[in-house]
């Protein structure tokens, strides 16, 4: 179950936020095989004065409306899967939300089942072991 934090420029409409979230969600389903019911994305707004970034880092010309996607997920996805995920997120956001791929900044944090509790205060590793997994 990935957990996503998405930061968008203040003033982004609720409709556009939903399109961004669903574009990210569909990319996770398509690229890493995430089940469709695992939608957990916390969206926050940033004021222009609260987010500083180089508009030309690495030769990419960015606008003042960057979308930052922070994904926390269980360890084990290959580099190829991550490359596919990043490309799909950028493509989906461009197609569905009009966000330039140049404005999409993505990074992942990987951890293990032992680093999660997804409800009722239950250790996620215990749930996985009950199912006969890792």
GROMACS .gro file of C-alpha atoms in nm:
model
  134
    1UNK     CA    1   0.000   0.000   0.000
    2UNK     CA    2   0.182   0.310  -0.113
    3UNK     CA    3   0.112   0.634   0.072
    4UNK     CA    4   0.143   0.945  -0.138
    5UNK     CA    5   0.187   1.309  -0.044
    6UNK     CA    6   0.124   1.552  -0.326
    7UNK     CA    7   0.205   1.921  -0.300
    8UNK     CA    8   0.049   2.168  -0.542
    9UNK     CA    9   0.061   2.546  -0.572
   10UNK     CA   10  -0.193   2.728  -0.355
   11UNK     CA   11  -0.504   2.813  -0.553
   12UNK     CA   12  -0.516   2.482  -0.739
   13UNK     CA   13  -0.883   2.393  -0.776
   14UNK     CA   14  -1.038   2.090  -0.606
   15UNK     CA   15  -1.120   1.947  -0.949
   16UNK     CA   16  -0.760   1.980  -1.067
   17UNK     CA   17  -0.631   1.828  -0.742
   18UNK     CA   18  -0.857   1.526  -0.797
   19UNK     CA   19  -0.731   1.486  -1.155
   20UNK     CA   20  -0.373   1.497  -1.030
   21UNK     CA   21  -0.444   1.241  -0.756
   22UNK     CA   22  -0.623   1.006  -0.995
   23UNK     CA   23  -0.345   1.036  -1.253
   24UNK     CA   24  -0.090   0.934  -0.991
   25UNK     CA   25  -0.318   0.655  -0.869
   26UNK     CA   26  -0.369   0.511  -1.218
   27UNK     CA   27   0.006   0.517  -1.280
   28UNK     CA   28   0.063   0.316  -0.962
   29UNK     CA   29  -0.196   0.061  -1.073
   30UNK     CA   30  -0.050   0.033  -1.424
   31UNK     CA   31   0.322   0.045  -1.341
   32UNK     CA   32   0.356  -0.152  -1.019
   33UNK     CA   33   0.034  -0.351  -1.009
   34UNK     CA   34  -0.107  -0.170  -0.707
   35UNK     CA   35  -0.464  -0.278  -0.628
   36UNK     CA   36  -0.720  -0.014  -0.727
   37UNK     CA   37  -0.858   0.015  -0.372
   38UNK     CA   38  -0.524   0.130  -0.231
   39UNK     CA   39  -0.584   0.502  -0.275
   40UNK     CA   40  -0.405   0.701  -0.004
   41UNK     CA   41  -0.291   1.043  -0.123
   42UNK     CA   42  -0.269   1.346   0.105
   43UNK     CA   43  -0.269   1.669  -0.093
   44UNK     CA   44  -0.131   1.994   0.044
   45UNK     CA   45  -0.097   2.341  -0.097
   46UNK     CA   46   0.222   2.542  -0.091
   47UNK     CA   47   0.243   2.920  -0.113
   48UNK     CA   48   0.493   3.052  -0.363
   49UNK     CA   49   0.689   3.199  -0.070
   50UNK     CA   50   0.711   2.853   0.094
   51UNK     CA   51   0.867   2.649  -0.185
   52UNK     CA   52   1.202   2.741  -0.330
   53UNK     CA   53   1.341   2.552  -0.627
   54UNK     CA   54   1.571   2.611  -0.919
   55UNK     CA   55   1.351   2.669  -1.223
   56UNK     CA   56   1.625   2.538  -1.453
   57UNK     CA   57   1.786   2.254  -1.254
   58UNK     CA   58   1.933   1.985  -1.478
   59UNK     CA   59   1.842   2.183  -1.791
   60UNK     CA   60   1.464   2.151  -1.739
   61UNK     CA   61   1.270   2.480  -1.760
   62UNK     CA   62   1.004   2.469  -1.487
   63UNK     CA   63   0.709   2.700  -1.429
   64UNK     CA   64   0.592   2.842  -1.097
   65UNK     CA   65   0.338   2.557  -1.057
   66UNK     CA   66   0.549   2.253  -0.972
   67UNK     CA   67   0.372   1.938  -0.854
   68UNK     CA   68   0.571   1.743  -0.597
   69UNK     CA   69   0.485   1.374  -0.558
   70UNK     CA   70   0.634   1.190  -0.260
   71UNK     CA   71   0.567   0.816  -0.259
   72UNK     CA   72   0.628   0.591   0.039
   73UNK     CA   73   0.603   0.225  -0.049
   74UNK     CA   74   0.724  -0.119   0.046
   75UNK     CA   75   1.069  -0.210  -0.076
   76UNK     CA   76   1.103  -0.441  -0.376
   77UNK     CA   77   1.012  -0.257  -0.696
   78UNK     CA   78   1.276  -0.277  -0.968
   79UNK     CA   79   1.438   0.027  -1.125
   80UNK     CA   80   1.250  -0.055  -1.446
   81UNK     CA   81   0.918  -0.046  -1.260
   82UNK     CA   82   1.007   0.289  -1.105
   83UNK     CA   83   1.112   0.435  -1.442
   84UNK     CA   84   0.778   0.322  -1.584
   85UNK     CA   85   0.593   0.465  -1.282
   86UNK     CA   86   0.759   0.807  -1.313
   87UNK     CA   87   0.692   0.823  -1.688
   88UNK     CA   88   0.328   0.722  -1.641
   89UNK     CA   89   0.272   0.978  -1.365
   90UNK     CA   90   0.414   1.257  -1.582
   91UNK     CA   91   0.212   1.145  -1.888
   92UNK     CA   92  -0.112   1.106  -1.690
   93UNK     CA   93  -0.078   1.448  -1.528
   94UNK     CA   94  -0.012   1.609  -1.863
   95UNK     CA   95  -0.305   1.434  -2.032
   96UNK     CA   96  -0.561   1.453  -1.750
   97UNK     CA   97  -0.465   1.769  -1.560
   98UNK     CA   98  -0.269   1.980  -1.807
   99UNK     CA   99   0.045   1.968  -1.591
  100UNK     CA  100   0.367   1.998  -1.787
  101UNK     CA  101   0.596   1.697  -1.733
  102UNK     CA  102   0.868   1.955  -1.667
  103UNK     CA  103   0.678   2.058  -1.353
  104UNK     CA  104   0.643   1.706  -1.206
  105UNK     CA  105   0.895   1.626  -0.932
  106UNK     CA  106   0.873   1.268  -0.795
  107UNK     CA  107   1.064   1.082  -0.528
  108UNK     CA  108   1.019   0.756  -0.341
  109UNK     CA  109   1.086   0.635   0.011
  110UNK     CA  110   1.107   0.260   0.044
  111UNK     CA  111   1.057   0.062   0.362
  112UNK     CA  112   0.929  -0.275   0.485
  113UNK     CA  113   0.604  -0.415   0.626
  114UNK     CA  114   0.745  -0.362   0.974
  115UNK     CA  115   0.731   0.014   0.913
  116UNK     CA  116   0.353   0.028   0.866
  117UNK     CA  117   0.029   0.014   1.060
  118UNK     CA  118  -0.270   0.071   0.833
  119UNK     CA  119  -0.552   0.065   1.085
  120UNK     CA  120  -0.661  -0.045   1.430
  121UNK     CA  121  -0.304  -0.003   1.557
  122UNK     CA  122  -0.214  -0.340   1.405
  123UNK     CA  123   0.144  -0.406   1.299
  124UNK     CA  124   0.125  -0.456   0.920
  125UNK     CA  125   0.396  -0.724   0.932
  126UNK     CA  126   0.163  -0.936   1.147
  127UNK     CA  127  -0.112  -0.904   0.887
  128UNK     CA  128   0.127  -1.005   0.608
  129UNK     CA  129   0.251  -1.306   0.808
  130UNK     CA  130  -0.110  -1.417   0.868
  131UNK     CA  131  -0.156  -1.424   0.490
  132UNK     CA  132   0.156  -1.636   0.448
  133UNK     CA  133   0.364  -1.359   0.293
  134UNK     CA  134   0.717  -1.234   0.361
   0.00000   0.00000   0.00000
